[in-house]
Coordinates of C-alpha atoms in Angstrom, one line a residue:
Chain A
M1 CA -101.5 192.0 155.5
R2 CA -100.2 194.4 158.0
I3 CA -96.5 193.5 157.0
A4 CA -97.8 193.8 152.8
W5 CA -98.6 197.6 153.7
D6 CA -95.6 198.5 155.4
G7 CA -93.4 196.8 152.8
F8 CA -95.4 198.6 150.2
F9 CA -95.3 201.9 151.8
F10 CA -92.5 201.9 154.0
A11 CA -89.3 199.3 153.1
P12 CA -86.6 201.5 152.4
Q13 CA -85.6 201.3 148.6
S14 CA -83.8 203.1 146.2
T15 CA -84.7 206.6 145.3
A16 CA -83.4 206.5 141.8
P17 CA -86.9 205.8 140.3
M18 CA -88.0 209.3 142.3
T19 CA -84.5 211.0 141.2
L20 CA -85.5 210.9 137.7
V21 CA -88.9 211.7 138.2
R22 CA -87.5 214.9 140.2
V23 CA -84.9 216.0 137.1
G24 CA -88.0 215.4 134.3
W25 CA -90.6 217.1 136.6
G26 CA -88.5 219.9 137.4
A27 CA -87.7 220.5 133.7
A28 CA -90.9 220.0 132.6
T29 CA -92.4 222.5 134.9
A30 CA -89.3 225.0 134.1
I31 CA -90.6 224.9 130.4
W32 CA -94.5 225.1 131.9
A33 CA -93.7 228.6 133.3
L34 CA -91.7 229.9 130.5
S35 CA -94.5 228.9 127.9
L36 CA -97.2 230.7 130.4
L37 CA -94.7 234.0 130.5
P38 CA -95.8 235.5 127.0
D39 CA -99.4 235.2 128.1
I40 CA -99.7 236.6 131.4
D41 CA -101.2 239.4 130.0
P42 CA -104.0 238.9 129.2
F43 CA -104.7 235.4 131.1
Y44 CA -103.9 237.2 134.8
T45 CA -104.6 240.8 134.3
E46 CA -107.6 242.7 135.4
G47 CA -109.6 244.0 132.7
A48 CA -108.4 241.3 130.4
L49 CA -108.9 237.9 130.7
L50 CA -108.4 237.4 134.3
Y51 CA -112.1 236.7 135.0
E52 CA -114.1 236.5 138.7
R53 CA -115.1 233.1 139.0
S54 CA -115.5 231.4 142.5
L55 CA -113.4 228.6 143.3
Q56 CA -114.9 225.1 144.5
A57 CA -115.2 224.5 148.2
G58 CA -111.7 223.4 149.9
S59 CA -110.0 225.3 146.6
W60 CA -107.7 227.7 148.4
N61 CA -105.3 230.5 146.7
P62 CA -103.9 233.4 148.2
L63 CA -102.7 235.0 144.7
P64 CA -106.1 237.3 143.9
R65 CA -105.4 238.6 147.5
L66 CA -101.9 239.6 147.4
G67 CA -103.5 243.0 145.5
W68 CA -100.9 243.7 143.1
D69 CA -100.7 243.7 139.7
H70 CA -97.8 241.9 138.8
T71 CA -98.3 239.3 141.2
A72 CA -99.0 236.3 138.5
L73 CA -95.8 237.3 136.6
A74 CA -93.8 237.4 139.9
M75 CA -95.3 233.7 140.7
C76 CA -94.5 233.0 137.3
L77 CA -90.6 233.9 137.8
V78 CA -90.2 232.2 141.1
L79 CA -91.9 229.1 139.9
L80 CA -89.3 229.2 136.8
V81 CA -86.4 229.5 139.5
A82 CA -87.3 227.2 141.7
A83 CA -88.4 224.1 139.1
V84 CA -85.0 225.0 137.8
S85 CA -83.5 224.5 141.5
T86 CA -85.6 221.6 141.6
M87 CA -84.6 219.8 138.8
V88 CA -80.7 220.2 139.8
G89 CA -81.8 219.0 143.0
L90 CA -80.6 222.4 145.2
K91 CA -82.8 222.8 148.3
T92 CA -84.7 220.3 146.7
R93 CA -87.8 220.1 149.2
L94 CA -88.2 223.5 149.6
S95 CA -87.7 224.5 146.1
A96 CA -90.5 221.9 145.1
A97 CA -92.8 223.2 147.7
V98 CA -92.4 226.5 146.1
S99 CA -92.9 225.1 142.7
V100 CA -96.2 223.5 143.8
L101 CA -97.4 226.5 145.5
C102 CA -96.8 228.5 142.4
L103 CA -98.4 226.1 140.4
I104 CA -101.6 225.7 142.3
C105 CA -102.1 229.4 142.7
L106 CA -101.5 230.4 139.0
Q107 CA -103.9 227.1 138.1
R108 CA -106.8 228.1 140.5
A109 CA -106.4 231.7 139.3
N110 CA -107.5 231.2 135.8
T111 CA -109.0 228.2 135.7
V112 CA -110.6 228.1 131.8
I113 CA -107.0 227.8 130.5
F114 CA -105.8 224.4 132.0
N115 CA -106.5 220.7 131.3
S116 CA -105.9 217.8 133.0
G117 CA -102.5 217.5 131.8
D118 CA -101.5 220.7 134.1
L119 CA -103.6 219.0 137.3
L120 CA -101.4 215.9 136.5
L121 CA -98.1 217.8 136.3
R122 CA -98.9 219.6 140.0
Q123 CA -99.5 215.7 141.2
V124 CA -96.4 214.5 139.8
G125 CA -94.7 217.8 141.8
I126 CA -96.9 216.9 145.1
A127 CA -95.1 213.0 144.8
V128 CA -91.6 214.8 144.1
L129 CA -92.1 217.5 147.3
L130 CA -93.3 214.6 149.7
A131 CA -90.2 212.3 148.3
P132 CA -87.0 212.1 149.1
C133 CA -85.3 212.3 146.0
G134 CA -82.6 215.1 146.5
V135 CA -80.1 212.4 147.7
L136 CA -78.7 211.4 144.3
W137 CA -77.8 213.3 141.1
A138 CA -78.4 216.7 143.5
V139 CA -76.4 219.9 144.6
D140 CA -77.6 219.3 148.2
A141 CA -76.4 215.6 148.0
T142 CA -72.8 216.6 146.7
R143 CA -72.8 219.7 149.6
A144 CA -73.8 217.0 152.0
R145 CA -71.1 214.5 151.0
R146 CA -68.7 217.4 151.1
R147 CA -69.5 217.9 154.6
G148 CA -68.9 214.5 155.5
R149 CA -72.7 213.5 156.1
P150 CA -73.6 211.3 153.2
P151 CA -77.2 211.0 152.4
E152 CA -79.1 207.7 153.3
L153 CA -80.1 206.1 150.2
L154 CA -82.3 204.0 150.9
R155 CA -85.7 205.7 151.9
A156 CA -89.4 204.7 152.5
P157 CA -91.0 204.7 149.2
F158 CA -94.6 206.3 150.2
A159 CA -94.3 209.0 147.9
M160 CA -93.5 206.9 144.9
R161 CA -96.2 204.9 145.6
L162 CA -98.6 207.7 145.8
L163 CA -98.0 208.5 142.6
Q164 CA -97.9 205.1 141.2
L165 CA -101.1 204.8 143.0
E166 CA -102.8 207.9 141.3
L167 CA -101.9 207.3 137.8
A168 CA -102.9 203.4 138.1
V169 CA -106.1 204.4 139.7
G170 CA -106.3 207.5 137.3
Y171 CA -106.4 205.4 134.2
L172 CA -109.0 203.1 135.8
L173 CA -111.4 206.0 136.7
S174 CA -110.6 207.2 133.0
A175 CA -111.9 204.0 131.1
W176 CA -114.5 203.4 133.6
T177 CA -115.9 207.3 132.8
K178 CA -115.3 205.9 129.0
T179 CA -117.7 203.0 129.7
R180 CA -120.4 205.4 130.1
G181 CA -120.2 206.9 126.5
S182 CA -121.4 204.8 123.3
T183 CA -118.3 206.0 121.0
W184 CA -116.1 203.7 122.8
H185 CA -118.2 200.8 123.0
D186 CA -118.6 201.0 119.2
G187 CA -115.1 201.8 118.3
T188 CA -115.1 204.9 117.0
A189 CA -114.0 207.3 120.2
I190 CA -110.5 207.4 118.2
A191 CA -111.4 208.3 114.9
L192 CA -113.9 211.1 116.6
S193 CA -111.0 212.1 118.8
L194 CA -108.5 212.5 115.9
R195 CA -111.6 214.9 113.9
I196 CA -111.4 217.6 116.8
E197 CA -109.9 220.2 114.6
D198 CA -109.5 222.3 117.0
L199 CA -107.6 220.0 119.4
Q200 CA -105.4 218.7 116.1
R201 CA -101.6 219.3 116.0
F202 CA -100.5 217.1 113.2
V203 CA -103.6 216.2 110.9
A204 CA -103.7 212.4 110.8
P205 CA -103.7 211.0 107.3
E206 CA -107.0 210.7 105.4
W207 CA -106.1 207.2 104.7
L208 CA -106.8 206.4 108.4
F209 CA -110.0 207.4 108.7
E210 CA -110.8 204.8 106.2
Q211 CA -109.1 201.9 108.2
S212 CA -112.7 201.1 110.1
L213 CA -111.4 198.0 111.7
L214 CA -107.8 199.1 112.5
L215 CA -109.7 202.6 114.3
N216 CA -111.8 200.2 115.8
L217 CA -109.1 198.2 117.6
F218 CA -107.3 201.2 118.3
T219 CA -110.2 202.2 120.4
W220 CA -110.7 199.1 122.4
A221 CA -107.0 198.8 122.6
A222 CA -106.7 202.2 124.5
L223 CA -109.9 201.2 126.9
A224 CA -108.2 197.8 127.7
F225 CA -105.0 199.6 128.3
E226 CA -106.5 202.0 130.9
A227 CA -108.9 199.4 132.5
T228 CA -106.1 197.5 132.5
F229 CA -102.7 199.3 133.7
V230 CA -103.7 199.1 137.6
F231 CA -103.6 195.3 137.6
L232 CA -100.6 194.3 135.0
V233 CA -98.4 197.3 135.9
W234 CA -97.1 195.6 139.5
P235 CA -95.3 192.3 138.4
R236 CA -91.9 192.8 137.4
R237 CA -92.3 190.5 134.4
L238 CA -94.8 193.0 132.6
R239 CA -94.4 196.3 134.0
L240 CA -91.7 197.1 131.1
W241 CA -94.1 195.9 128.5
V242 CA -97.0 197.6 130.3
L243 CA -94.9 200.9 130.5
S244 CA -93.5 201.0 126.6
A245 CA -97.3 200.3 125.4
G246 CA -98.4 203.4 127.5
V247 CA -95.4 205.2 125.5
L248 CA -96.9 204.4 122.4
F249 CA -100.2 205.1 123.3
H250 CA -99.3 209.0 124.9
L251 CA -97.2 209.3 121.5
G252 CA -99.9 208.6 119.6
I253 CA -102.1 211.0 121.4
D254 CA -99.2 213.6 121.4
T255 CA -98.6 213.4 117.9
F256 CA -102.1 214.4 116.5
L257 CA -103.8 216.1 119.2
D258 CA -102.7 219.6 121.0
I259 CA -103.1 218.4 124.6
G260 CA -100.3 220.5 126.0
F261 CA -98.4 218.8 129.4
F262 CA -100.9 215.9 129.6
S263 CA -98.4 213.1 128.3
V264 CA -95.3 214.5 129.6
A265 CA -97.1 214.6 133.2
V266 CA -97.9 210.7 132.1
Y267 CA -94.2 209.9 131.1
L268 CA -92.8 211.6 134.4
A269 CA -95.5 209.3 136.6
Y270 CA -94.1 206.3 134.7
L271 CA -90.7 206.9 135.6
A272 CA -91.9 206.1 139.2
F273 CA -92.7 202.5 137.9
L274 CA -89.1 202.0 136.6
P275 CA -87.8 198.7 138.2
T276 CA -85.2 200.2 140.8
D277 CA -82.2 197.9 139.4
L278 CA -82.8 199.8 135.9
A279 CA -83.6 203.7 137.6
D280 CA -80.1 203.0 139.5
K281 CA -78.2 201.9 136.5
I282 CA -79.8 205.2 134.5
V283 CA -78.8 207.4 137.8
A284 CA -75.5 206.2 138.2
T285 CA -74.3 207.2 134.5
F286 CA -74.6 210.8 136.1
D287 CA -73.8 210.0 139.9
R288 CA -71.9 207.0 141.0
H289 CA -73.5 207.3 144.4
A290 CA -76.8 205.1 142.9
L291 CA -75.0 202.2 142.3
A292 CA -72.9 202.7 145.7
D293 CA -72.3 199.8 147.9
P294 CA -74.8 197.2 147.1
S295 CA -74.2 195.1 150.0
Q296 CA -75.4 197.7 152.3
R297 CA -78.2 197.9 150.6
R298 CA -79.6 194.4 150.5
R299 CA -79.0 194.5 154.5
S300 CA -81.3 197.9 154.7
A301 CA -84.0 196.1 152.9
P302 CA -85.7 193.8 155.7
M303 CA -89.4 194.2 154.4
P304 CA -90.4 191.7 151.9
L305 CA -92.2 193.4 149.5
A306 CA -95.1 191.9 148.7
V307 CA -96.5 193.3 145.4
E308 CA -92.9 193.4 143.9
P309 CA -91.3 190.6 145.1
A310 CA -88.6 190.4 142.3
E311 CA -87.0 193.8 143.9
Chain B
M1 CA -103.3 206.2 155.6
A2 CA -103.3 209.4 154.4
I3 CA -102.3 208.4 151.2
V4 CA -105.5 206.2 151.2
L5 CA -108.1 208.4 151.9
V6 CA -106.7 211.2 149.5
L7 CA -106.9 208.2 146.8
L8 CA -110.8 207.2 148.1
A9 CA -111.4 210.6 148.1
E10 CA -110.1 211.5 144.5
V11 CA -111.8 208.0 143.6
V12 CA -115.4 209.1 144.9
T13 CA -115.6 212.5 142.5
H14 CA -115.2 210.4 139.7
L15 CA -117.9 208.4 140.6
P16 CA -121.2 209.2 138.8
T17 CA -122.8 212.2 140.1
G18 CA -126.4 210.3 140.5
S19 CA -125.1 207.8 142.4
A20 CA -125.8 207.3 146.2
V21 CA -122.0 207.2 147.5
H22 CA -121.5 210.2 145.6
Q23 CA -124.8 212.1 146.7
S24 CA -123.6 211.2 150.3
V25 CA -119.9 212.0 150.6
G26 CA -118.6 213.4 147.3
P27 CA -119.2 217.2 148.3
E28 CA -116.8 216.1 151.6
A29 CA -114.3 214.6 148.9
N30 CA -114.2 217.3 147.1
Y31 CA -113.8 219.4 149.7
V32 CA -110.4 217.3 150.9
I33 CA -109.0 216.9 147.3
R34 CA -108.9 220.3 146.6
L35 CA -107.5 221.3 150.2
V36 CA -104.6 219.2 149.6
G37 CA -104.1 220.2 146.2
T38 CA -104.8 217.0 144.6
E39 CA -107.5 217.3 142.6
Q40 CA -107.6 215.4 139.4
Q41 CA -109.4 215.3 136.3
W42 CA -109.6 211.9 134.4
G43 CA -112.5 212.3 132.3
V44 CA -110.0 213.3 128.7
F45 CA -112.4 212.3 125.9
A46 CA -114.9 210.7 128.3
P47 CA -117.9 209.4 128.3
D48 CA -117.4 210.3 124.8
P49 CA -115.1 212.6 122.5
R50 CA -116.4 215.9 121.4
Q51 CA -118.0 215.2 117.7
T52 CA -117.6 218.9 117.0
S53 CA -114.7 221.1 115.4
L54 CA -114.9 224.8 117.2
R55 CA -113.5 227.9 116.1
I56 CA -114.2 231.6 117.8
E57 CA -114.0 235.1 115.9
G58 CA -114.6 238.3 118.0
R59 CA -115.6 240.7 114.8
V60 CA -114.9 244.3 115.4
T61 CA -116.8 247.1 113.8
F62 CA -115.4 250.3 114.4
E63 CA -117.7 254.1 114.5
D64 CA -116.3 254.5 110.7
G65 CA -118.2 251.8 110.2
S66 CA -114.9 249.7 109.0
T67 CA -114.7 245.9 110.4
A68 CA -111.5 244.0 111.6
V69 CA -111.5 240.1 112.5
W70 CA -110.0 238.7 115.9
E71 CA -108.9 235.1 115.7
L72 CA -107.5 232.8 118.3
P73 CA -103.8 233.0 118.7
E74 CA -101.6 230.0 117.3
G75 CA -98.0 229.1 117.0
N76 CA -95.8 226.2 116.1
R77 CA -96.6 223.0 116.5
V78 CA -93.4 221.7 118.0
G79 CA -93.1 223.3 121.1
G80 CA -95.3 226.0 120.5
N81 CA -97.8 223.5 121.2
F82 CA -97.1 224.1 125.0
R83 CA -98.1 227.6 124.6
F84 CA -101.1 227.4 122.7
Y85 CA -103.0 224.4 123.9
R86 CA -103.9 227.1 126.5
W87 CA -105.6 229.1 124.1
R88 CA -107.5 226.0 122.7
K89 CA -108.7 225.4 126.2
W90 CA -109.8 228.7 126.8
L91 CA -111.5 228.7 123.1
E92 CA -113.9 225.6 124.3
R93 CA -114.7 227.4 127.4
V94 CA -115.6 231.0 126.3
R95 CA -117.6 229.9 123.7
S96 CA -119.9 227.4 125.8
D97 CA -123.4 228.3 126.9
D98 CA -121.9 227.0 130.4
F99 CA -119.5 230.3 130.9
Q100 CA -121.3 233.4 129.9
G101 CA -119.6 235.2 132.6
L102 CA -116.5 235.0 130.5
W103 CA -118.4 236.8 127.2
D104 CA -118.8 240.4 128.3
P105 CA -115.1 240.5 129.6
T106 CA -113.7 238.9 126.5
A107 CA -115.8 241.3 124.1
R108 CA -114.6 243.9 126.0
W109 CA -110.8 242.9 125.7
I110 CA -110.8 241.9 122.1
A111 CA -111.9 245.7 121.7
S112 CA -109.0 246.8 123.7
L113 CA -107.0 244.9 121.5
Y114 CA -108.3 247.7 118.6
G115 CA -107.8 251.0 121.0
D116 CA -104.9 252.2 118.8
R117 CA -107.0 252.7 115.5
G118 CA -107.9 255.6 113.8
S119 CA -111.2 255.0 114.6
A120 CA -113.0 253.7 118.2
V121 CA -114.4 250.6 118.3
A122 CA -118.2 250.9 118.1
K123 CA -119.2 247.0 119.3
V124 CA -117.9 243.3 119.2
E125 CA -119.5 240.4 118.1
L126 CA -118.5 236.8 119.5
V127 CA -119.0 234.3 116.7
R128 CA -119.0 230.7 117.3
M129 CA -118.1 228.6 114.6
F130 CA -118.8 225.1 114.9
H131 CA -119.5 221.8 112.5
Q132 CA -120.6 218.0 112.9
N133 CA -117.4 216.1 112.5
A134 CA -118.0 213.5 109.9
I135 CA -115.3 210.3 110.2
T136 CA -114.8 209.5 106.7
G137 CA -114.5 211.9 104.0
A138 CA -114.5 215.9 103.6
Q139 CA -115.4 217.7 106.5
P140 CA -119.1 220.0 106.5
P141 CA -118.4 223.6 106.2
Y142 CA -118.6 225.6 109.4
Q143 CA -121.7 226.9 110.6
D144 CA -121.4 230.5 112.4
F145 CA -123.4 232.0 115.2
T146 CA -123.1 235.4 116.7
Y147 CA -123.7 234.1 120.3
H148 CA -122.8 237.7 121.9
T149 CA -122.2 241.5 121.2
Y150 CA -120.6 244.0 123.2
Y151 CA -121.8 247.5 122.2
V152 CA -118.8 249.9 123.9
D153 CA -120.5 252.7 125.4
E154 CA -119.3 256.0 125.6
P155 CA -117.6 256.8 129.5
E156 CA -115.5 253.5 128.2
K157 CA -114.1 255.4 125.3
L158 CA -113.3 258.5 126.7
S159 CA -111.6 256.8 129.9
S160 CA -109.5 254.6 126.8

């Protein structure tokens, strides 16, 4: 049990999956900041749509205490710069920490304008902050190699595991919450979701709503996907199939429903599940060190990975 | 161990609020995940998706009797969606009875948008528009209901 635990959370392995998460998260967070800039006024302006609301116990936020009218604007600009810095791997951990801090402050300062996708984007950022994801395809790594101190490529994956477990458990919680409703049982939930006009992005064709059998199947398939993800995503032979199904599922959501960064954040979390050999190959397209010295890498991974024997 | 504790706390916050586990450790779990900044909402379209479509209007009446209608900002569905989803989320809350504290500041803000007109704003009515969604066929017309009226008082006019 102890060996399996240590193997799962701490056996050194490639940082390539989290490198991909880092680059994608930096880009997505920069877009998040850019898309917020035009609405800083009114959403963060006193006397406009910045409402006085008390936060729940445990929530901290220094932003309202700073007392300067342009704090939110400044924080959004800092977030933009920090996110780009994280994306390119410049002062990776520091820039990720600053980005996450800015996200927390901005999201908590006006809670009425954000959805679950924003929280998930922040969660991905916390994993990036904790992970050693600046050792590949990063300015930090290039500088370190120039100084003759190449970074260790194999690292304990506990932050990646946190992100994987957050997503997998999250899907399960989502399925569980849905089982308390009636429309997921009777198979009409997808049709009803697509009919919410104030959430529509592209309107689903009218003929689709006549296909009640198909809509029943979509509803139950979505529920089944969420309920089983936590079990099916770990075996190597199923993983890419499960992730592909998830991408299709979220592409469907994203096409028809305007839910901001939710699907983007999920795709980023999916990157953490990529098999390391595949992630290594992708990262090696841009950074040859991802595939450097495979013999050393095999020696460096003494712990058996109980859940992922193929890796 | 910290990872497991955070995950457990997250699970607890998603348990039914009436459950004994949630009642005994829910507040502590909620406190922990907020302290570490990992609060999540895994209840999208759960337990059931909303079965109504919503719109909001701010109906502005000026002192000279003329009127104007403020509507929710919208933008391009490709690219612009990353900005305007926030307005759509705001709409869900600002029209809700659970968020009555938002009504007056919102109406005041809408009034401020029309401060440069020849006539001063006399009142702003927040109107919620809604219809029950039908799965098939044509959707019913929107019903509207004025749920908050804000009268601009004299000192505010002088200060603006």
